[in-house]
GROMACS .gro file of C-alpha atoms in nm:
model
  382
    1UNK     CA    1   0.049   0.134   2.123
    2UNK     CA    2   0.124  -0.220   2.230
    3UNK     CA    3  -0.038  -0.196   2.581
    4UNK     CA    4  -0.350  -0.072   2.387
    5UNK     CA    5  -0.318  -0.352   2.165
    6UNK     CA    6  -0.262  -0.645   2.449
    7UNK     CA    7  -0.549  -0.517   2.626
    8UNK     CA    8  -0.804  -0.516   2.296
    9UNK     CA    9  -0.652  -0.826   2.181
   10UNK     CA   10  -0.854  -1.009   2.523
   11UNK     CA   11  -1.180  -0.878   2.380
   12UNK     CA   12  -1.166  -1.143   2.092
   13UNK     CA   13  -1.270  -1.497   2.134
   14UNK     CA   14  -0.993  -1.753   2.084
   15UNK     CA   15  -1.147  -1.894   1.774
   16UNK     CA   16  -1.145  -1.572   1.591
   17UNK     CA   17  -0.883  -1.657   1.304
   18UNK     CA   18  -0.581  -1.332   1.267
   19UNK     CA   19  -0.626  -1.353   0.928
   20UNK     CA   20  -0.979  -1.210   0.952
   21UNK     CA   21  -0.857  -0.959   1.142
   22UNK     CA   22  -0.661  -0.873   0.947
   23UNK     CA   23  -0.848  -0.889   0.632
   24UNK     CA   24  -1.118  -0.657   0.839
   25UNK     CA   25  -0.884  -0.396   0.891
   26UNK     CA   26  -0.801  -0.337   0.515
   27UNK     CA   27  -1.142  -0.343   0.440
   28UNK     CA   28  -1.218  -0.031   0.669
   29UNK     CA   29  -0.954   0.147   0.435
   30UNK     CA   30  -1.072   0.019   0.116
   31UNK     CA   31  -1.446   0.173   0.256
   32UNK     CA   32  -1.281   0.478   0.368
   33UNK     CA   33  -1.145   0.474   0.015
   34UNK     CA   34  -1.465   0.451  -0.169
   35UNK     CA   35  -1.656   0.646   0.057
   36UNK     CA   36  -1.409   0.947  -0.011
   37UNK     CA   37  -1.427   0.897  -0.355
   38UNK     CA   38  -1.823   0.969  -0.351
   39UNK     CA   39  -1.824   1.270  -0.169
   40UNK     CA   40  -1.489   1.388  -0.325
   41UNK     CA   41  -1.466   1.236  -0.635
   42UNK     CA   42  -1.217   1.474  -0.812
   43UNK     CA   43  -1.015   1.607  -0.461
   44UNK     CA   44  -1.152   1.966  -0.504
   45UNK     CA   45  -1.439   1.940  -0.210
   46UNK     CA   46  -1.163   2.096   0.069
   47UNK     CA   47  -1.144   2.374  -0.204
   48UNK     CA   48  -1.310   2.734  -0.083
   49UNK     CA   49  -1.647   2.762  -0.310
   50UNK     CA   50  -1.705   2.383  -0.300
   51UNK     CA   51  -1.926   2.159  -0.149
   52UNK     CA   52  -1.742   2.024   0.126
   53UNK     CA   53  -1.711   1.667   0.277
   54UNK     CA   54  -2.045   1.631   0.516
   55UNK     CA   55  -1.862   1.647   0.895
   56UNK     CA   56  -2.063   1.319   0.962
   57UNK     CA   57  -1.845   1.133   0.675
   58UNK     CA   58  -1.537   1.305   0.833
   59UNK     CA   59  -1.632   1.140   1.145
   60UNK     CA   60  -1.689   0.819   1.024
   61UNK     CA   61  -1.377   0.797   0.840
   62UNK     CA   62  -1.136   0.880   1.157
   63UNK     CA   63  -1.255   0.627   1.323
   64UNK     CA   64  -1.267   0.367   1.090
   65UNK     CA   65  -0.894   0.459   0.979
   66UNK     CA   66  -0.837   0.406   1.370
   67UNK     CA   67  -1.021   0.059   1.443
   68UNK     CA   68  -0.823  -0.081   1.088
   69UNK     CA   69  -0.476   0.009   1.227
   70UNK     CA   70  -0.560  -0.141   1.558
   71UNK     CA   71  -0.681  -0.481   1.379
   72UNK     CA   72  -0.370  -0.419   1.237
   73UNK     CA   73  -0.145  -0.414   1.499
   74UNK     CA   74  -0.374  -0.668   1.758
   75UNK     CA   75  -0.382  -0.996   1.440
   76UNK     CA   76   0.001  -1.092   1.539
   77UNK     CA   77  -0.065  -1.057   1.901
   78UNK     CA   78  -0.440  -1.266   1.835
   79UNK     CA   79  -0.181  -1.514   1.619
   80UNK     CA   80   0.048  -1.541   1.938
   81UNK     CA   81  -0.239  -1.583   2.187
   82UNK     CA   82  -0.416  -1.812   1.992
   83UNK     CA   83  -0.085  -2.028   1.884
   84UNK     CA   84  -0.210  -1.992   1.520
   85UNK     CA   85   0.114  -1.800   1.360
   86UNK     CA   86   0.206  -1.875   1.034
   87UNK     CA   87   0.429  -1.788   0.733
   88UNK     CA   88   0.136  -1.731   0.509
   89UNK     CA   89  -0.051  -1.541   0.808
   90UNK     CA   90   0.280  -1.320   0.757
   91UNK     CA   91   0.228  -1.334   0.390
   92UNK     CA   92  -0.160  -1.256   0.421
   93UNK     CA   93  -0.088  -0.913   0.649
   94UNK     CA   94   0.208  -0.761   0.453
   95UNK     CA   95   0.083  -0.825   0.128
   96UNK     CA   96  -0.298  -0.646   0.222
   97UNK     CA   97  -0.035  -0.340   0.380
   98UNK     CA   98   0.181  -0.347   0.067
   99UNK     CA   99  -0.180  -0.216  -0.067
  100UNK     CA  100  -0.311  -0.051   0.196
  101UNK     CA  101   0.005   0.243   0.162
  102UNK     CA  102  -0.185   0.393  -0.151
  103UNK     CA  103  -0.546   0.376   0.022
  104UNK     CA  104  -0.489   0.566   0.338
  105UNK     CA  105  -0.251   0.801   0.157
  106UNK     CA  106  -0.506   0.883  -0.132
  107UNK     CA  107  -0.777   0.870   0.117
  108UNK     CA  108  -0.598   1.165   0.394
  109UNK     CA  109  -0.526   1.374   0.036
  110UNK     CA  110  -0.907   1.451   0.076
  111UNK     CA  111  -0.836   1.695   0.384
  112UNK     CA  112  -0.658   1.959   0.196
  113UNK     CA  113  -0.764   1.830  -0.187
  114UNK     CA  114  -0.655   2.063  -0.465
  115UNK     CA  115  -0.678   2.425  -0.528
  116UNK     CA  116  -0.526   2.729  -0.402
  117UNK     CA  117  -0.512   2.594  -0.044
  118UNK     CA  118  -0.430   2.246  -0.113
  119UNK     CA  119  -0.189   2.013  -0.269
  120UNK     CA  120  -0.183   1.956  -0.614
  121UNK     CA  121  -0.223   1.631  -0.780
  122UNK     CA  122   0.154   1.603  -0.860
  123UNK     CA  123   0.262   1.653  -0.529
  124UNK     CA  124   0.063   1.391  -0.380
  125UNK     CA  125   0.142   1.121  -0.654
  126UNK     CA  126   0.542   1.224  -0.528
  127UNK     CA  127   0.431   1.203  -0.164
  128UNK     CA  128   0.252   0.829  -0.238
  129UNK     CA  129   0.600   0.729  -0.361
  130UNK     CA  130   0.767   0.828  -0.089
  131UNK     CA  131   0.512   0.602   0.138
  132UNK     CA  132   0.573   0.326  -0.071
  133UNK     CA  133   0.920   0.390  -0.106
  134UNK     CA  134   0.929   0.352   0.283
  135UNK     CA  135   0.779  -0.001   0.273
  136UNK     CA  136   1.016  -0.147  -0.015
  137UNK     CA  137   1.278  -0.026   0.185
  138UNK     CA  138   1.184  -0.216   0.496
  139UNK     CA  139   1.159  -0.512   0.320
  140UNK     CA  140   1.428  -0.444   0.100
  141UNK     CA  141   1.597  -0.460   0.413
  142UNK     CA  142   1.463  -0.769   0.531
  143UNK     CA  143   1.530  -0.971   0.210
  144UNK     CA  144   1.866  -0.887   0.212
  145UNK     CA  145   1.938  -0.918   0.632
  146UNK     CA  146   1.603  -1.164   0.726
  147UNK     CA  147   1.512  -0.926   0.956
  148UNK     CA  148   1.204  -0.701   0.916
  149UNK     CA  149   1.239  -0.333   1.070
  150UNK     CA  150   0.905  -0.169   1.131
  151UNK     CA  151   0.959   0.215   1.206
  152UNK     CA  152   0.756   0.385   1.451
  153UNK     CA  153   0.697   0.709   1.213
  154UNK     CA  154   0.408   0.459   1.084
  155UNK     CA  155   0.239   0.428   1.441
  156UNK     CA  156   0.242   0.843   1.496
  157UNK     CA  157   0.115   0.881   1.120
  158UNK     CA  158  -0.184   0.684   1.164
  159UNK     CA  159  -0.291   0.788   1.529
  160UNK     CA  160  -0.186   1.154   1.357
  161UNK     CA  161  -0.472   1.108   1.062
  162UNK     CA  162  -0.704   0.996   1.244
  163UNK     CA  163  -0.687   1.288   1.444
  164UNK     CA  164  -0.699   1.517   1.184
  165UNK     CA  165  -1.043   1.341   1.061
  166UNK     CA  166  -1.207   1.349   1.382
  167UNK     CA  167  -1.071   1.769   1.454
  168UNK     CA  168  -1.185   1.829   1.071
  169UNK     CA  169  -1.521   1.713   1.123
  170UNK     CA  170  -1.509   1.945   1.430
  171UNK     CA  171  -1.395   2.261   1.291
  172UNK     CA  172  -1.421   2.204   0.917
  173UNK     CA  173  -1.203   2.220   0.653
  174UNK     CA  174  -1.157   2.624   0.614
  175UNK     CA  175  -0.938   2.600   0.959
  176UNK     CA  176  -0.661   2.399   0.723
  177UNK     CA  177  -0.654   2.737   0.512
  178UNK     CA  178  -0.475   2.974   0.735
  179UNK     CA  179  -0.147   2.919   0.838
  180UNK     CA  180  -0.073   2.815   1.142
  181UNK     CA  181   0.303   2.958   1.222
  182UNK     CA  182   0.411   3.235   0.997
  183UNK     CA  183   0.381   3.119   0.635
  184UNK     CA  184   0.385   2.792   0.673
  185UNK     CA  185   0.017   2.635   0.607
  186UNK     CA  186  -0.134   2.279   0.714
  187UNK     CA  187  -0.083   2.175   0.345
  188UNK     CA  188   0.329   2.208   0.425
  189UNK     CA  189   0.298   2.080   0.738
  190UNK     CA  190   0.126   1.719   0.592
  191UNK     CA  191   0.382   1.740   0.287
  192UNK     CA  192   0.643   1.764   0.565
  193UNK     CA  193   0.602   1.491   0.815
  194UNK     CA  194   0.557   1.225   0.511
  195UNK     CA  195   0.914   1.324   0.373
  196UNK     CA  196   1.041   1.409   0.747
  197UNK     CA  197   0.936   1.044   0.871
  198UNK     CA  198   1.114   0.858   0.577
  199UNK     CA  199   1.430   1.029   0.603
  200UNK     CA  200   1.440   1.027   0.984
  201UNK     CA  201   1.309   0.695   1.081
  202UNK     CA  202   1.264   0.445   0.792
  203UNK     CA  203   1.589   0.559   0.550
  204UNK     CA  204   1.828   0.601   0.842
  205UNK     CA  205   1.721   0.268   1.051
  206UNK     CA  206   1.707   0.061   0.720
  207UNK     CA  207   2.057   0.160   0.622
  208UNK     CA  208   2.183   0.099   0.978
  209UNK     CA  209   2.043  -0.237   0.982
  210UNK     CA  210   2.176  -0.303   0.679
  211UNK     CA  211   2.574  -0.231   0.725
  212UNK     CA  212   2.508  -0.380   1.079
  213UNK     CA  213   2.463  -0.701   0.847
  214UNK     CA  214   2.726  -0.623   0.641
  215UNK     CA  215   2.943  -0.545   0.892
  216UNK     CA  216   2.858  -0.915   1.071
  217UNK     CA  217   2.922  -1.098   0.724
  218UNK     CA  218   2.544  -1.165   0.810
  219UNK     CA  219   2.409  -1.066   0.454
  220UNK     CA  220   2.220  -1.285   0.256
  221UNK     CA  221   2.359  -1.164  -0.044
  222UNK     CA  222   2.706  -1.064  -0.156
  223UNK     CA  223   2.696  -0.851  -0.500
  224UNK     CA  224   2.571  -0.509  -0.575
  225UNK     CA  225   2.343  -0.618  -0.850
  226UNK     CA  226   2.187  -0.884  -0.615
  227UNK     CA  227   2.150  -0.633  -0.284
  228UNK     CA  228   1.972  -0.360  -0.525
  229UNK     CA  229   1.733  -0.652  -0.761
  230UNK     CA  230   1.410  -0.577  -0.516
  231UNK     CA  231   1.441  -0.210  -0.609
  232UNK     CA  232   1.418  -0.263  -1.037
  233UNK     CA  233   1.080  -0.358  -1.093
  234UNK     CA  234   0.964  -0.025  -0.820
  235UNK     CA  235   1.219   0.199  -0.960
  236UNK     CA  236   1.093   0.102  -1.346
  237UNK     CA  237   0.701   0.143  -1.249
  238UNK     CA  238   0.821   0.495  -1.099
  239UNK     CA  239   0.987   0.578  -1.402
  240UNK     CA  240   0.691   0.450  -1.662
  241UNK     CA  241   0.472   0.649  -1.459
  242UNK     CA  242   0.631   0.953  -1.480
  243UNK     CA  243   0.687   0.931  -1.853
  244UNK     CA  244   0.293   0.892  -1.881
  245UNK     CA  245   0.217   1.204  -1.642
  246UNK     CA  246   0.469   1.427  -1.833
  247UNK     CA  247   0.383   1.315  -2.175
  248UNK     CA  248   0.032   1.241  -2.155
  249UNK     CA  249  -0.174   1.416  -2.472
  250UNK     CA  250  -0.488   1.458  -2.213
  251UNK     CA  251  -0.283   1.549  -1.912
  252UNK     CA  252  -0.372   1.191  -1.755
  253UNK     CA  253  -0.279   1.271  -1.373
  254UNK     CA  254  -0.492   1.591  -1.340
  255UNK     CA  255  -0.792   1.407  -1.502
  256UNK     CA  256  -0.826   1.093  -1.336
  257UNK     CA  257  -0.595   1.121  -1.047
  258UNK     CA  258  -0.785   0.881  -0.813
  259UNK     CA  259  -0.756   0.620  -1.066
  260UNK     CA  260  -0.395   0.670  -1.157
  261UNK     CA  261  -0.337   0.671  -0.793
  262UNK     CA  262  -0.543   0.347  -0.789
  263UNK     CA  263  -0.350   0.196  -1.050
  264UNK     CA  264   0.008   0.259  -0.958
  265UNK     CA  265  -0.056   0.165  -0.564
  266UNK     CA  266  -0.184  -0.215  -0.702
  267UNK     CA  267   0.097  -0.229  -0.917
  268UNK     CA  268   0.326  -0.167  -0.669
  269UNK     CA  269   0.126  -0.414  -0.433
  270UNK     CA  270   0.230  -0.693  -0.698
  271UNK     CA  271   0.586  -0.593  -0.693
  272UNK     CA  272   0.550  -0.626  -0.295
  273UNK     CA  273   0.411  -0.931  -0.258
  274UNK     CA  274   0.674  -1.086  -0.472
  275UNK     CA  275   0.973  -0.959  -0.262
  276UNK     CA  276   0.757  -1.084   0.039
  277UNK     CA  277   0.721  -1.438  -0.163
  278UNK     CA  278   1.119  -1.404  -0.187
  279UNK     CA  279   1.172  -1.367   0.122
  280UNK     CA  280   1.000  -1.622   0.272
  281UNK     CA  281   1.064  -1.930   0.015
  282UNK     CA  282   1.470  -1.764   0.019
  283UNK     CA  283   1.455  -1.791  -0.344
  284UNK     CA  284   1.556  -1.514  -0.575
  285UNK     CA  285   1.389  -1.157  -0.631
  286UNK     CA  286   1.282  -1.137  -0.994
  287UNK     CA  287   1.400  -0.828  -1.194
  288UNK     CA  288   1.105  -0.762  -1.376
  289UNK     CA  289   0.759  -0.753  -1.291
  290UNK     CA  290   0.552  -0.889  -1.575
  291UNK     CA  291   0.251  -0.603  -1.542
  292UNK     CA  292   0.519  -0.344  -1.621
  293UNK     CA  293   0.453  -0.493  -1.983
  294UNK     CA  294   0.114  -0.427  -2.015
  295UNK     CA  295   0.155  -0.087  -1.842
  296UNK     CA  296   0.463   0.003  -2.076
  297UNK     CA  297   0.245  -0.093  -2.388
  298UNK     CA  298  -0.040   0.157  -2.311
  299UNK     CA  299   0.208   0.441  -2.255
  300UNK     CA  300   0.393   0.350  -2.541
  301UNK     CA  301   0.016   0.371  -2.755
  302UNK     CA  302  -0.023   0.665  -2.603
  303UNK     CA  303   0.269   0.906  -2.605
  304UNK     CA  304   0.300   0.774  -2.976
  305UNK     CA  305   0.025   0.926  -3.067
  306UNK     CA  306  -0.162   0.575  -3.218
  307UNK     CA  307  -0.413   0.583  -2.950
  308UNK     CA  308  -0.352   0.956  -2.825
  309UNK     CA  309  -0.782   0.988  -2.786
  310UNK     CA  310  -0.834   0.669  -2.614
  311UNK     CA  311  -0.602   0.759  -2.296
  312UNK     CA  312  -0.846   0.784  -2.080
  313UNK     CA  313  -1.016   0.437  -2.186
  314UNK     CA  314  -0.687   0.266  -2.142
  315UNK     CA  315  -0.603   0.383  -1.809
  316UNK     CA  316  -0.961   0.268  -1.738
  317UNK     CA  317  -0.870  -0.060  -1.907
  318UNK     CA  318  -0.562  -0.116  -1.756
  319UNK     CA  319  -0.659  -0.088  -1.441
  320UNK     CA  320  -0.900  -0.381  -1.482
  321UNK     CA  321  -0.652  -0.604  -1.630
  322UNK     CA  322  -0.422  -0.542  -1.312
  323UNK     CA  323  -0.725  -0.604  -1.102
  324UNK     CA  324  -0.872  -0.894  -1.239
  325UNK     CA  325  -0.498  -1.072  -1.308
  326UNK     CA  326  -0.469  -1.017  -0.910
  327UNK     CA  327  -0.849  -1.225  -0.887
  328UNK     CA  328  -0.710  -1.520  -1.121
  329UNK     CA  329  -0.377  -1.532  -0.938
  330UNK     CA  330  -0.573  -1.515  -0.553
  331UNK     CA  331  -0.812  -1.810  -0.689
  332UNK     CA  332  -0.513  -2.019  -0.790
  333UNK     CA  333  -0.256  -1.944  -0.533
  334UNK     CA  334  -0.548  -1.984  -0.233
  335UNK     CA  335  -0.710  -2.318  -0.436
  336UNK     CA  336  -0.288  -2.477  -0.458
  337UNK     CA  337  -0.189  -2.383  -0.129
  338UNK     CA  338  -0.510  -2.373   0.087
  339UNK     CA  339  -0.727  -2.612  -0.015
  340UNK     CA  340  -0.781  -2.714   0.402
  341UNK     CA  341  -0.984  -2.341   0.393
  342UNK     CA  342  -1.262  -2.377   0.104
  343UNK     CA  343  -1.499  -2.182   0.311
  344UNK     CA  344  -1.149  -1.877   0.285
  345UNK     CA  345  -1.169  -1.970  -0.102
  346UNK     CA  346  -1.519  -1.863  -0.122
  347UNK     CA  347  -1.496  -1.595   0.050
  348UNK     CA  348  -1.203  -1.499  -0.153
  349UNK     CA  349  -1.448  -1.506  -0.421
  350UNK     CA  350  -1.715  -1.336  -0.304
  351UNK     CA  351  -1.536  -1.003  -0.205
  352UNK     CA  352  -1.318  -0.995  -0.554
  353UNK     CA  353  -1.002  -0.828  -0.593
  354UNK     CA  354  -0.938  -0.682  -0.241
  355UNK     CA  355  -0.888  -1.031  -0.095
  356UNK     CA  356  -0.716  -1.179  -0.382
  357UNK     CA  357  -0.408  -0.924  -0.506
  358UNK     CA  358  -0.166  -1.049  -0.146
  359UNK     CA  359  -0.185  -1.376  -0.336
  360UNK     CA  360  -0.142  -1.289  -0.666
  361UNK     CA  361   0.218  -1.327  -0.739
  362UNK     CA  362   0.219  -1.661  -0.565
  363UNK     CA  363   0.082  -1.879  -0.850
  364UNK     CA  364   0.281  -1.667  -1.154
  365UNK     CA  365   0.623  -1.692  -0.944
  366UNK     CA  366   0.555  -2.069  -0.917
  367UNK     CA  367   0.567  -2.071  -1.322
  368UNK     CA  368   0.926  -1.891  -1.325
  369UNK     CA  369   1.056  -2.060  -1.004
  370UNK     CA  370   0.901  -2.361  -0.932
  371UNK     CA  371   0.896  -2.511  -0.634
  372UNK     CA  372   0.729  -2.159  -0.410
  373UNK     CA  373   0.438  -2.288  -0.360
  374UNK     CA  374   0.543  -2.624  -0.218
  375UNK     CA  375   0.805  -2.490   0.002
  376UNK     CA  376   0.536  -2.247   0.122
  377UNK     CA  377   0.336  -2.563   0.218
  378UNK     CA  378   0.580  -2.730   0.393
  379UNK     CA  379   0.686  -2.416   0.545
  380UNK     CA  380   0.294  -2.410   0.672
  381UNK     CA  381   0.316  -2.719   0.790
  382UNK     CA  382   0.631  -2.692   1.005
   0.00000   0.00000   0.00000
């Protein structure tokens, strides 16, 4: 896709920042997000004997999933062209991807939905993990070699689902019903290139990069305990999360599965942006991600049985508290670190949480290793 993006990168103007480009790209998916959730609130409109996704929407969302992973790949070479690249421009676009894994996943689950032709809920909540899996593991990789390995399997998926939008809107959602060879339906065939691109592209490459370092004496860390730290905090919200889904009194994942979905992929987004923070001020990964607290109270309440009939309030509940932390942490982090950009701060403010959460770690990691924020300055500065 590069000589596609070189050649739409010239249709900008010079003074158009990366960042917004960015920042515009995620916004198409969080849009594509909400707009599924309308017309498909509870993932049964692919379903035979429901009202289905208008083809118009199905049109609309292809290519907006398209024009946000071109932004995507055309803000580095705008940064380049323009002489504007930065560590926190770095910061700025993997921390809105680190997001962005749970809002095009969620947002493709729409094609096949539930039912007797589609995916259940379950299946898709193991299928997110494995995309998000895939992107702690590149930069698993990177904070332990400095060196960032994008796979291509993430190029082929995108130009892949936008594809399937566009030919849904075109022959509608009952051709994903029969199989296409043998046995094996559409449903299989989206379960299998998730799980066939990690463990053939992003799994094998990471580990080769990584005993490449080893093998060099090029690896920034030594021990076990300190190679495998970026993995804890992902590993525990995995495991928290399935505790709640397999204990849960009102079966929490087949009720509200957009906003569990929601939930765990900003979460996770946190735990991101923290190894990215690591990464970049070479300071340590921290073991624990503070929100697992709040998270491991409510499923404690829960499970328990002491606030068994409120589940559904306090995933509704917790999910705020996530969101909002990530506003107070994007208002501080952007007000200590770019106070040049107060027109950016108000911005910031203006479109709430989907701005603010590639921040949000910035200013809480300052309070347990001080110093980040500074060293991000200077590093801005240099």
């Amino acid at each position: 896709m590069h000589p596609f993006w070189n050649t739409i990168v010239k249709i900008f103007p010079t003074w158009l920042a990366p960042n917004l480009i960015t920042f515009s790209g995620f916004l198409l998916l969080v849009f594509n997000f909400f707009l599924m959730a309308y017309f498909d609130p509870d993932f049964y409109a692919s379903a035979p004997d429901h009202q289905h996704v208008p083809n118009r929407v199905w049109v609309m969302v292809g290519l907006l999933n398209f024009v946000a992973y071109t932004l995507d790949g055309v803000d580095g070479k705008q940064a380049r062209r323009t002489n504007s690249s930065t560590p926190l421009g770095e910061l700025f676009d993997h921390g809105l991807d680190s997001w962005a894994c749970m809002f095009f996943v969620v947002t493709v689950y729409s094609t096949f939905g539930r039912g007797s032709n589609g995916v259940s809920v379950f299946v898709l909540y193991l299928l997110l993990w494995v995309v998000l899996f895939s992107f702690i593991l590149s930069h698993w990789e990177k904070y332990n070699t400095g060196i960032l390995f994008l796979p291509w399997g993430y190029d082929i998926s995108q130009v892949t689902i936008s594809v399937v939008y566009i030919v849904t809107a075109i022959v509608g959602v009952e051709a994903w019903y029969a199989p296409f060879l043998f046995n094996f339906l559409y449903r299989d065939l989206f379960t299998a290139m998730i799980i066939g691109c990690a463990l053939t592209v992003t799994v094998p490459m990471s580990l080769i990069n990584f005993y490449k370092a080893y093998k060099s004496n090029t690896l920034k860390h030594r021990s076990v305990y300190e190679i495998m730290l970026p993995f804890f905090s992902p590993a525990l919200l995995f495991i928290l999360c399935m505790i709640w889904i397999f204990m849960s009194p009102s079966d929490i994942l087949e009720v509200h599965p957009r906003l569990f979905y929601f939930m765990v992929g900003t979460a996770f987004a946190n735990i991101s942006c923290q190894l990215i923070v690591c990464q970049m001020s070479s300071t340590r990964c921290q073991p624990l991600n503070w929100m697992l607290l709040p998270l491991a109270l409510v499923i404690f309440v829960v499970i328990s049985g002491v606030a068994a009939h409120w589940e559904n309030l306090l995933l509704y509940l917790l999910t705020a508290v996530i969101t909002l932390t990530h506003i107070h942490y994007g208002v501080g982090v952007v007000s200590d670190i770019c106070l040049w950009a107060w027109p950016f701060t108000v911005a910031a403010l203006l479109v709430g949480f989907t701005l603010s959460h590639c921040w949000s770690v910035l200013q809480g990691v300052s309070h347990l290793t001080p110093g980040i924020p500074g060293r991000l300055r200077h590093f801005y500065k240099t």
